[in-house]
XYZ file of C-alpha atoms in Angstrom:
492
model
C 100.450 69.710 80.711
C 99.285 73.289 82.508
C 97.230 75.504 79.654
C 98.532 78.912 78.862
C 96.987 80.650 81.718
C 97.778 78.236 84.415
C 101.679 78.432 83.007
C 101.531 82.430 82.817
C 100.293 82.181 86.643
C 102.843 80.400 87.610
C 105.215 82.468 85.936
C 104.135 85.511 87.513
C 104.186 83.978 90.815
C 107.722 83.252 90.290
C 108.345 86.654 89.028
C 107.299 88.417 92.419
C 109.820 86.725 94.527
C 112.689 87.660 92.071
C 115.089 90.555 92.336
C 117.521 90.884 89.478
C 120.499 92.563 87.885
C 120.613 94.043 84.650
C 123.219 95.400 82.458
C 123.234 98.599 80.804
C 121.573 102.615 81.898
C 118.105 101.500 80.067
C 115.232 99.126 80.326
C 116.236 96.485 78.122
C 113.290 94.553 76.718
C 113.746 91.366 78.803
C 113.104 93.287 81.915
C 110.346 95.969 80.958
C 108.344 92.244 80.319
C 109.582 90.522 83.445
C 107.670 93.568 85.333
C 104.877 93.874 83.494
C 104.814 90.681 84.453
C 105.032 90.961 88.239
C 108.773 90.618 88.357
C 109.277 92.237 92.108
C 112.074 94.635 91.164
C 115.576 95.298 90.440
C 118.866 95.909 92.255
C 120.935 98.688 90.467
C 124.916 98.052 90.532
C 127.534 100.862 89.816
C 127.391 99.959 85.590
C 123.608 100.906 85.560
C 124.612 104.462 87.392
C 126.014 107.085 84.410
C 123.387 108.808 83.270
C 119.946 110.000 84.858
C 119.321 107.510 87.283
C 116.051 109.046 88.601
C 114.312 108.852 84.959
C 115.612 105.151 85.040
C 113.430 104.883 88.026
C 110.493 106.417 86.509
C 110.742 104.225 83.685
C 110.637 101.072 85.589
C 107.896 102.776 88.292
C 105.772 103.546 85.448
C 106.350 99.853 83.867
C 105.455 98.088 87.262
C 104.524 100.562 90.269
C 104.841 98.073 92.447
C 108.305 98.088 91.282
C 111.144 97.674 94.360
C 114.233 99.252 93.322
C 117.302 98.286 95.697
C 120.615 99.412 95.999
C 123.885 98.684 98.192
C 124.564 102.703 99.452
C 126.312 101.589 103.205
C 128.924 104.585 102.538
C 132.238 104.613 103.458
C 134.064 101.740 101.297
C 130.765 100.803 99.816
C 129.227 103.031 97.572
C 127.558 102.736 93.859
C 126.266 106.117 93.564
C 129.448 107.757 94.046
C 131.712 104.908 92.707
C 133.671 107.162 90.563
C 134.384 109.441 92.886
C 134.252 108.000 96.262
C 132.169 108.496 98.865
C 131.294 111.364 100.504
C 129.149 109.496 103.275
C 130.958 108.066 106.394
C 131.711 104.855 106.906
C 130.237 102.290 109.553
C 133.245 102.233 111.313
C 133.689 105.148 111.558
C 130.709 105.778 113.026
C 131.319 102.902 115.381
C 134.905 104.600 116.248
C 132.428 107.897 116.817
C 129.730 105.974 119.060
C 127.579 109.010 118.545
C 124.094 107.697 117.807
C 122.495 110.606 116.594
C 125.588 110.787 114.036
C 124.467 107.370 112.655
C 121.088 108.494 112.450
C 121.317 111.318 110.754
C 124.069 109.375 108.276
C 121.511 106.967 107.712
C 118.891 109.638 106.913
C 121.056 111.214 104.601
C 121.874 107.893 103.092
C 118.256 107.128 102.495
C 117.402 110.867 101.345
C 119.853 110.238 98.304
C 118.443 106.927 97.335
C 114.738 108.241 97.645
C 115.936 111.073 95.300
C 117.167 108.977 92.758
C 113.464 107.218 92.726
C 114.825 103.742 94.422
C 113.214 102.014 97.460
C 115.537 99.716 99.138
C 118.740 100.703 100.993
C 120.540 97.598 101.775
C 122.349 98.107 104.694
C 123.217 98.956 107.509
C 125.893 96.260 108.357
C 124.773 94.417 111.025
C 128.146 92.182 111.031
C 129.599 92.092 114.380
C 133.125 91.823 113.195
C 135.074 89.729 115.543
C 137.688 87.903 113.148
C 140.374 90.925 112.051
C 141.129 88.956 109.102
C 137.543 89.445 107.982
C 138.074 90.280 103.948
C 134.541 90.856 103.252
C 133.219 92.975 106.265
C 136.104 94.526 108.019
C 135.467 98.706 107.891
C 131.924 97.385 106.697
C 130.448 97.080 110.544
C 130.114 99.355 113.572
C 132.742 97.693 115.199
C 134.024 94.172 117.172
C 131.661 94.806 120.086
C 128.002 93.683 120.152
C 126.163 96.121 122.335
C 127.780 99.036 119.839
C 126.933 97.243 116.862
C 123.473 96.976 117.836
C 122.829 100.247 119.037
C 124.215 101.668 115.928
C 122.451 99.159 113.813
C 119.367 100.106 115.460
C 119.774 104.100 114.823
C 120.966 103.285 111.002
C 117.695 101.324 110.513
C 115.714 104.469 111.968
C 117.551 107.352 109.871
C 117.304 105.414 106.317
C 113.547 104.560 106.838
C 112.807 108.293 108.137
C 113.761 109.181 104.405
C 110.780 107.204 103.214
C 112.921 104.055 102.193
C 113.206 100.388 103.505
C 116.637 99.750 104.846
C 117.881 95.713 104.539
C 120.149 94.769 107.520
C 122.549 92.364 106.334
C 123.900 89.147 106.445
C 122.211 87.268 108.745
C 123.105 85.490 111.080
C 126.154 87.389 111.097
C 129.360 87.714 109.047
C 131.616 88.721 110.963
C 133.211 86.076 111.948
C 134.495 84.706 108.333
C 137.943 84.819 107.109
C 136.974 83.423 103.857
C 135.115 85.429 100.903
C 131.565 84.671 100.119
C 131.831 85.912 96.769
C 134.545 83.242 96.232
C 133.866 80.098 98.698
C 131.432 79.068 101.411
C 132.806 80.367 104.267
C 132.484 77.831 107.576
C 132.515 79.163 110.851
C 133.332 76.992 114.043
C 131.417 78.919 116.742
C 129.578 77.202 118.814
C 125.659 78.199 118.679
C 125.831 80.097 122.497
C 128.407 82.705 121.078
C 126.449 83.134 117.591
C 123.154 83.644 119.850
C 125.257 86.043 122.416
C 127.867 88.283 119.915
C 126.391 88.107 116.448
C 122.474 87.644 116.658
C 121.308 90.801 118.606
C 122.206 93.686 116.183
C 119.566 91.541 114.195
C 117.247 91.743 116.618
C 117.797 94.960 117.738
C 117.378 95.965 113.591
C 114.366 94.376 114.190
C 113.227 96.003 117.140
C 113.662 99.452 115.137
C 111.181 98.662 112.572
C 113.358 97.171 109.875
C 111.489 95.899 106.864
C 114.119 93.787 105.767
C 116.828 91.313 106.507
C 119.476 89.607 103.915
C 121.345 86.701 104.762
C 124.467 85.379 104.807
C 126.292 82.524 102.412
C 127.757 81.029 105.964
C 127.826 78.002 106.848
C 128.233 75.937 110.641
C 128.617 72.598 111.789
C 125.551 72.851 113.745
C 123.087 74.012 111.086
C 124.687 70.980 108.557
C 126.202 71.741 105.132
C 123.776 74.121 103.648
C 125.114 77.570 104.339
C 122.337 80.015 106.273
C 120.362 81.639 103.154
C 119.353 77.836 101.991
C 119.009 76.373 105.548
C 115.755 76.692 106.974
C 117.060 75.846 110.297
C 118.807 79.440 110.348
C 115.751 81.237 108.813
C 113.127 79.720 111.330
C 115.513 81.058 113.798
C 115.130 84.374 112.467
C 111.499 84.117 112.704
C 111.116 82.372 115.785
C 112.463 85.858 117.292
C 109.080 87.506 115.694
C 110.450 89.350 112.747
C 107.806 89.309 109.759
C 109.541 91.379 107.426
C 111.091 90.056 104.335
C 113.931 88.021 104.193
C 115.907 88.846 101.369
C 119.012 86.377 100.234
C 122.417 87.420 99.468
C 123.500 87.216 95.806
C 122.657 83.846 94.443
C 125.234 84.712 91.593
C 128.223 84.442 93.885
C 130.638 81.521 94.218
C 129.394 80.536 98.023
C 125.929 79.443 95.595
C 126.706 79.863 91.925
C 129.600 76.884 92.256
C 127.864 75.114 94.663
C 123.986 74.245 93.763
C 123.697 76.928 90.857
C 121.105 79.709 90.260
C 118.913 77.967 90.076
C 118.933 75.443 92.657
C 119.886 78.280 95.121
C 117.015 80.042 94.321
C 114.533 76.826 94.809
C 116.411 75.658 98.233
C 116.183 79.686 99.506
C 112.626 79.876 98.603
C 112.192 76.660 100.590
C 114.191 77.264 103.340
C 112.340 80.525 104.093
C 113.567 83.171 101.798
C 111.091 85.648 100.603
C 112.958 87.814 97.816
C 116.071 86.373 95.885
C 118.532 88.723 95.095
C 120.232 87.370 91.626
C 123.100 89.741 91.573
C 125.442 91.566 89.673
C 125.510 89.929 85.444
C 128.994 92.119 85.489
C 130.489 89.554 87.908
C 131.800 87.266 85.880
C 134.333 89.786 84.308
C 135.831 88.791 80.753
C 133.409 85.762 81.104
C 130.676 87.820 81.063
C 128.271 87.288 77.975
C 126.258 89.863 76.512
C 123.059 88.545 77.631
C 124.462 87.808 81.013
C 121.556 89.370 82.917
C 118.698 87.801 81.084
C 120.354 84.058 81.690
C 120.768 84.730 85.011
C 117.374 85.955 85.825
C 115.866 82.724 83.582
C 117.898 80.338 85.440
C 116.266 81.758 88.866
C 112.904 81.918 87.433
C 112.659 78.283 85.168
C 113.967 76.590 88.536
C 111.018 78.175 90.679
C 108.572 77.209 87.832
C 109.654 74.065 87.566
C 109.752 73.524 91.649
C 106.299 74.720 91.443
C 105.095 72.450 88.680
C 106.383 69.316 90.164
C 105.152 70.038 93.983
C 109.128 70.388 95.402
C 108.200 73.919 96.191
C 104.821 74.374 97.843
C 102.888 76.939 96.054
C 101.781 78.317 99.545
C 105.176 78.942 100.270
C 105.969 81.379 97.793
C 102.403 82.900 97.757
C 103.303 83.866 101.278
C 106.999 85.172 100.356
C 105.223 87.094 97.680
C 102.686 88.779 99.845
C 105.686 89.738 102.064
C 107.311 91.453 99.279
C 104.320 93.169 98.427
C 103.644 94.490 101.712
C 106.730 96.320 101.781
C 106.146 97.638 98.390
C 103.221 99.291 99.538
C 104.989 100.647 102.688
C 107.393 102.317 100.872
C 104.716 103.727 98.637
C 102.931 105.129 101.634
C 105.906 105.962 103.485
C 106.778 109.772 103.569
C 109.670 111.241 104.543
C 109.715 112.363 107.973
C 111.158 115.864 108.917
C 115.193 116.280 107.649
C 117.819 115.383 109.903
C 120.812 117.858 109.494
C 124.456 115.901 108.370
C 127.056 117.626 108.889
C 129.717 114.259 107.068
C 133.156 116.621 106.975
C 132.460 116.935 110.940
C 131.220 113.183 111.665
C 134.531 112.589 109.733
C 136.770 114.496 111.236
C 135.620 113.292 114.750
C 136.226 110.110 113.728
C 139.363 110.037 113.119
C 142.343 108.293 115.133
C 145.271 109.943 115.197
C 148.452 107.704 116.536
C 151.705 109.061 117.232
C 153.304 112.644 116.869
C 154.497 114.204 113.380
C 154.933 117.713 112.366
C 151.935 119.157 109.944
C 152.922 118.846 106.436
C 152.508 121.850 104.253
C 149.271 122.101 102.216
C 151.307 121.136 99.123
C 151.562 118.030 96.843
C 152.492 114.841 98.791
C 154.055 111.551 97.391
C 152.027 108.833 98.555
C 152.856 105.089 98.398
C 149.870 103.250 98.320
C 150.451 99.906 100.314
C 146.653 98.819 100.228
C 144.930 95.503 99.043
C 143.391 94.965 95.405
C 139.924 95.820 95.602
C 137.328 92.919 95.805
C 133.791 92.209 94.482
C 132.287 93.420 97.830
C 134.902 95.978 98.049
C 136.207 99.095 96.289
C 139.510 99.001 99.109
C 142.198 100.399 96.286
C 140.168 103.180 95.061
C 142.054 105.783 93.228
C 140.178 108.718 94.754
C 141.662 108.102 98.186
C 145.003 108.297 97.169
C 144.495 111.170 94.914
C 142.708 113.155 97.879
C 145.852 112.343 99.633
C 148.335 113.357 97.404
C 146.606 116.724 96.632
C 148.372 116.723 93.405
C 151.911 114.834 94.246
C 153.401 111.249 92.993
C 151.127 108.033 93.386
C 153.138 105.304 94.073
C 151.402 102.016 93.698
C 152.615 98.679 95.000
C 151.467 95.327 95.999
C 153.087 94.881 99.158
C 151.827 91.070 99.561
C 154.132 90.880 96.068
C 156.613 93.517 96.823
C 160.250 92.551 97.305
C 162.920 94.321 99.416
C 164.206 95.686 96.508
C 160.974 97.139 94.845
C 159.487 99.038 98.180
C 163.695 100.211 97.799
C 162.691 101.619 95.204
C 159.548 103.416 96.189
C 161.790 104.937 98.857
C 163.814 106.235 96.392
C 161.598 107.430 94.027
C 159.323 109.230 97.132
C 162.712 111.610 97.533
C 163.125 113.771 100.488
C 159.939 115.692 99.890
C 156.536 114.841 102.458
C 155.133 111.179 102.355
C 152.428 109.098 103.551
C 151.780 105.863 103.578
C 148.780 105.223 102.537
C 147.328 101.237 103.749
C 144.767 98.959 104.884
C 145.930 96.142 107.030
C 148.844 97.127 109.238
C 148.618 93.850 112.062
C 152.370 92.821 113.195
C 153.990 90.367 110.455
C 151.470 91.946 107.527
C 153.009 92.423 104.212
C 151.500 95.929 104.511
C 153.588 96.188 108.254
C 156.629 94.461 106.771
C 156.972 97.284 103.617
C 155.630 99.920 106.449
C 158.336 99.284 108.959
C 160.950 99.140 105.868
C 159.711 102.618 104.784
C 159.983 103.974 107.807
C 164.097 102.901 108.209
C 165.066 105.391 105.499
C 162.009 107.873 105.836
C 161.469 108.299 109.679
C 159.039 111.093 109.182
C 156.751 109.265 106.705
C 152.816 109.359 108.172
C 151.481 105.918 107.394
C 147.193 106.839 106.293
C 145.074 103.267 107.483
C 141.748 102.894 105.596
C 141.218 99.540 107.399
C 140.536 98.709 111.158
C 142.587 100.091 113.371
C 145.730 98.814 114.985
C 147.814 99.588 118.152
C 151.653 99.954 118.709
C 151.725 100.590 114.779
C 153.991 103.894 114.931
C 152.740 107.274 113.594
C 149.456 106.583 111.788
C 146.044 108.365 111.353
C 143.166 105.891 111.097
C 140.153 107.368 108.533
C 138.155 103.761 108.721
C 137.226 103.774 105.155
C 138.433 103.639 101.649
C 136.334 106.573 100.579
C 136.332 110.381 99.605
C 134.944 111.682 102.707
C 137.725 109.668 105.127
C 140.487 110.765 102.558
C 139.902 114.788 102.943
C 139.583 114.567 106.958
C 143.276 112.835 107.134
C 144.791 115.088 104.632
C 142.990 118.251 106.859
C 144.552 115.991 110.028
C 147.876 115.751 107.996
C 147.908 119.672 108.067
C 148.155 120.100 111.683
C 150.577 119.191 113.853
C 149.988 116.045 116.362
């Protein structure tokens, strides 16, 4: 039996490794003792973002200095400082459409400049997804694009602009997910590539991350024949890839709390089999996840599951004490580089023009009149990893006009009929998000089209040829919504 200092140790050994959720826009008391008790940080979510988020930051600074405060700000689709109103940051494909480097840099500064202001540490992103599978429903607009040497180079400029602000940036999710049709926040998605085209298409934006300075990495809930069953953040085959190539920043896992890990080994067991495999900080996730199954002390059991199954690794000699030692020091050595990190001289952003620039523009139509426009929103539900239905597109879009909301994937004949009818003879766009040939999205397009010709279909997803009269914006968010209504207003 350990005495009361040897437990405590171990404890706050576990505690440095650990990056959790919380609920709520204060300190609750579970966490303000988790850092005074070496607990490496926290990872803000939307439902912690209402009030002021940069005396939040204080708070837990002056709790635990050593504090690392992490956030998901990619832009474009992804967003939690701006989730109300979308945001106002481009996307990565759009900047991938661009292929103007110093856009992406100075994106990426601006990104970082806004998470330094509100007192966090850790942008995690950029996408470093080479997104080869169009059915991808977890990375899609997410990454630079399908093509490797673009990906990389705009990985590699991303990395640079976020850690000029004085910030760590996270590329994410090793070894690549971009090749997934399945949902990692629902299932363990397999992939059947064989290891020469992982190590050709979907490793070097890692390595060119890398090459930029990047302090840290997160991987991906993937898993391949070749590696065996245990998907990539619990395999240490995967990770000792990743540091075979020299990186010796910290690896951080993907959200333990989602299905790929929660249904599979638990918490708890994903956190010990991480740690083991080569993991140096476990994200826990988001306690709102669960929905309507969400208990009121979500966060606290989810951070206790992570931590008693380290302790108790460590205890019985499953987990090597040395091994998390070392994880820890790797966390706190980019603690203290983003303590002594300074932000370097501001790069000018100039998002209304990187969005505009952006845009695609398919087909002729004449410009609309800068007056309310029905819109029939054809898009997806939004996802866990995803905010794809946003309101604030189509309301940007509309500029004041009818919102027509339908589920084309559920939509019979007779309902998108009725859209049609209730859009009237006034302007219209279409406003969607997956547009392929023989997509329920296409299918309610194309039908939309036989009794409005002169409808202007908006895509918010990847783009797609031979689709008709469309303007591709790239991203679900504010900024991508004003530059296609602008585009709407001028002839094409």
């Amino acid at each position: 039996m350990p005495d009361d200092s040897e437990r405590r140790e171990i404890e706050r050994l576990a505690n440095s490794v650990l990056w959790p959720g919380f609920l709520g826009r204060e300190v609750p008391g579970w966490l303000a003792d988790a850092l005074r008790d070496g607990l490496a940080g926290v990872v803000y979510f939307a439902q912690n973002l209402g009030g002021d988020i940069a005396a939040l930051s204080a708070e837990i600074h002056r709790i635990a200095p050593h504090a690392l405060i992490g956030i998901d700000e990619e832009g474009g689709s992804v967003t939690r400082l701006e989730t109300t109103t979308g945001s106002t940051i481009p996307g990565a494909a759009e900047l991938g459409a661009l292929d103007d480097v110093e856009a992406t840099r100075a994106t990426g500064y601006e990104i970082g400049r806004r998470v330094a202001a509100i007192g966090a540490d850790v942008v995690i992103a950029p996408v470093a997804d080479v997104n080869t599978d169009p059915r991808n429903p977890v990375i899609g607009v997410r990454a630079f694009g399908s093509d490797t040497s673009l990906v990389s180079r705009h990985v590699a400029a991303a990395v640079t602009g976020i850690q000029a602000a004085g910030v760590a940036a996270c590329a994410k999710h090793y070894p690549g997910h971009g090749d997934t049709h399945t949902d990692s926040h629902h299932d363990l998605p397999r992939i059947t590539l064989d290891q020469d085209e992982i190590e050709r298409v979907h490793l070097p934006p890692f390595t060119a991350a890398a090459d930029a300075g990047v302090l840290s990495i997160m991987t991906a809930h993937i898993a391949a024949p070749q590696w065996g069953d245990a998907p990539a953040t619990l395999n240490p085959l995967v990770l000792g890839r990743l540091r075979a190539t020299g990186f010796d920043g910290v690896i951080v896992t993907d959200a333990l709390d989602m299905a790929a890990i929660r249904e599979s080994v638990g918490i708890g067991g994903g956190a010990v089999r991480a740690l083991a495999a080569g993991a140096d900080l476990l994200c826990i996730g988001n306690p709102t996840n669960p929905g309507d199954a969400m208990l009121a002390d979500q966060d606290q059991r989810d951070y206790r599951e992570a931590r008693d199954a380290v302790v108790a690794a460590l205890r019985s000699g499953e987990l090597p004490r040395e091994r998390v030692e070392e994880a820890a020091r790797r966390v706190a050595a980019m603690a203290a580089a983003v303590r002594d990190r300074g932000p370097a001289a501001e790069v000018p952003f100039h998002g209304d023009a990187i969005a505009d620039r952006a845009l695609r523009v398919d087909g002729a139509f004449t410009a609309f009149d800068d007056a309310p426009t029905t819109v029939i929103d054809l898009r997806r539900a939004s996802s866990l990893a995803v905010d794809s239905a946003a309101s604030h597109v189509a309301l940007a879009l509309a500029a004041g006009g009818e919102i027509i909301r339908m589920d084309a994937e559920r939509a019979a004949d007779d309902d998108i009929d009725a859209a049609v009818r209730s859009a009237g003879a006034g302007q219209s766009v279409a406003l969607v998000d997956r547009i392929d040939v023989g997509s329920p999205q296409r299918v309610a397009l194309d039908r939309i089209r036989g009794t409005i010709p002169a409808v202007v279909a908006v895509n918010v997803g990847l783009p797609v040829a031979d689709a008709g009269t469309v303007i591709t914006a790239s991203a679900a968010s504010l900024l991508a919504a004003r530059a296609a209504r602008r585009a709407l207003l001028v002839s094409h």
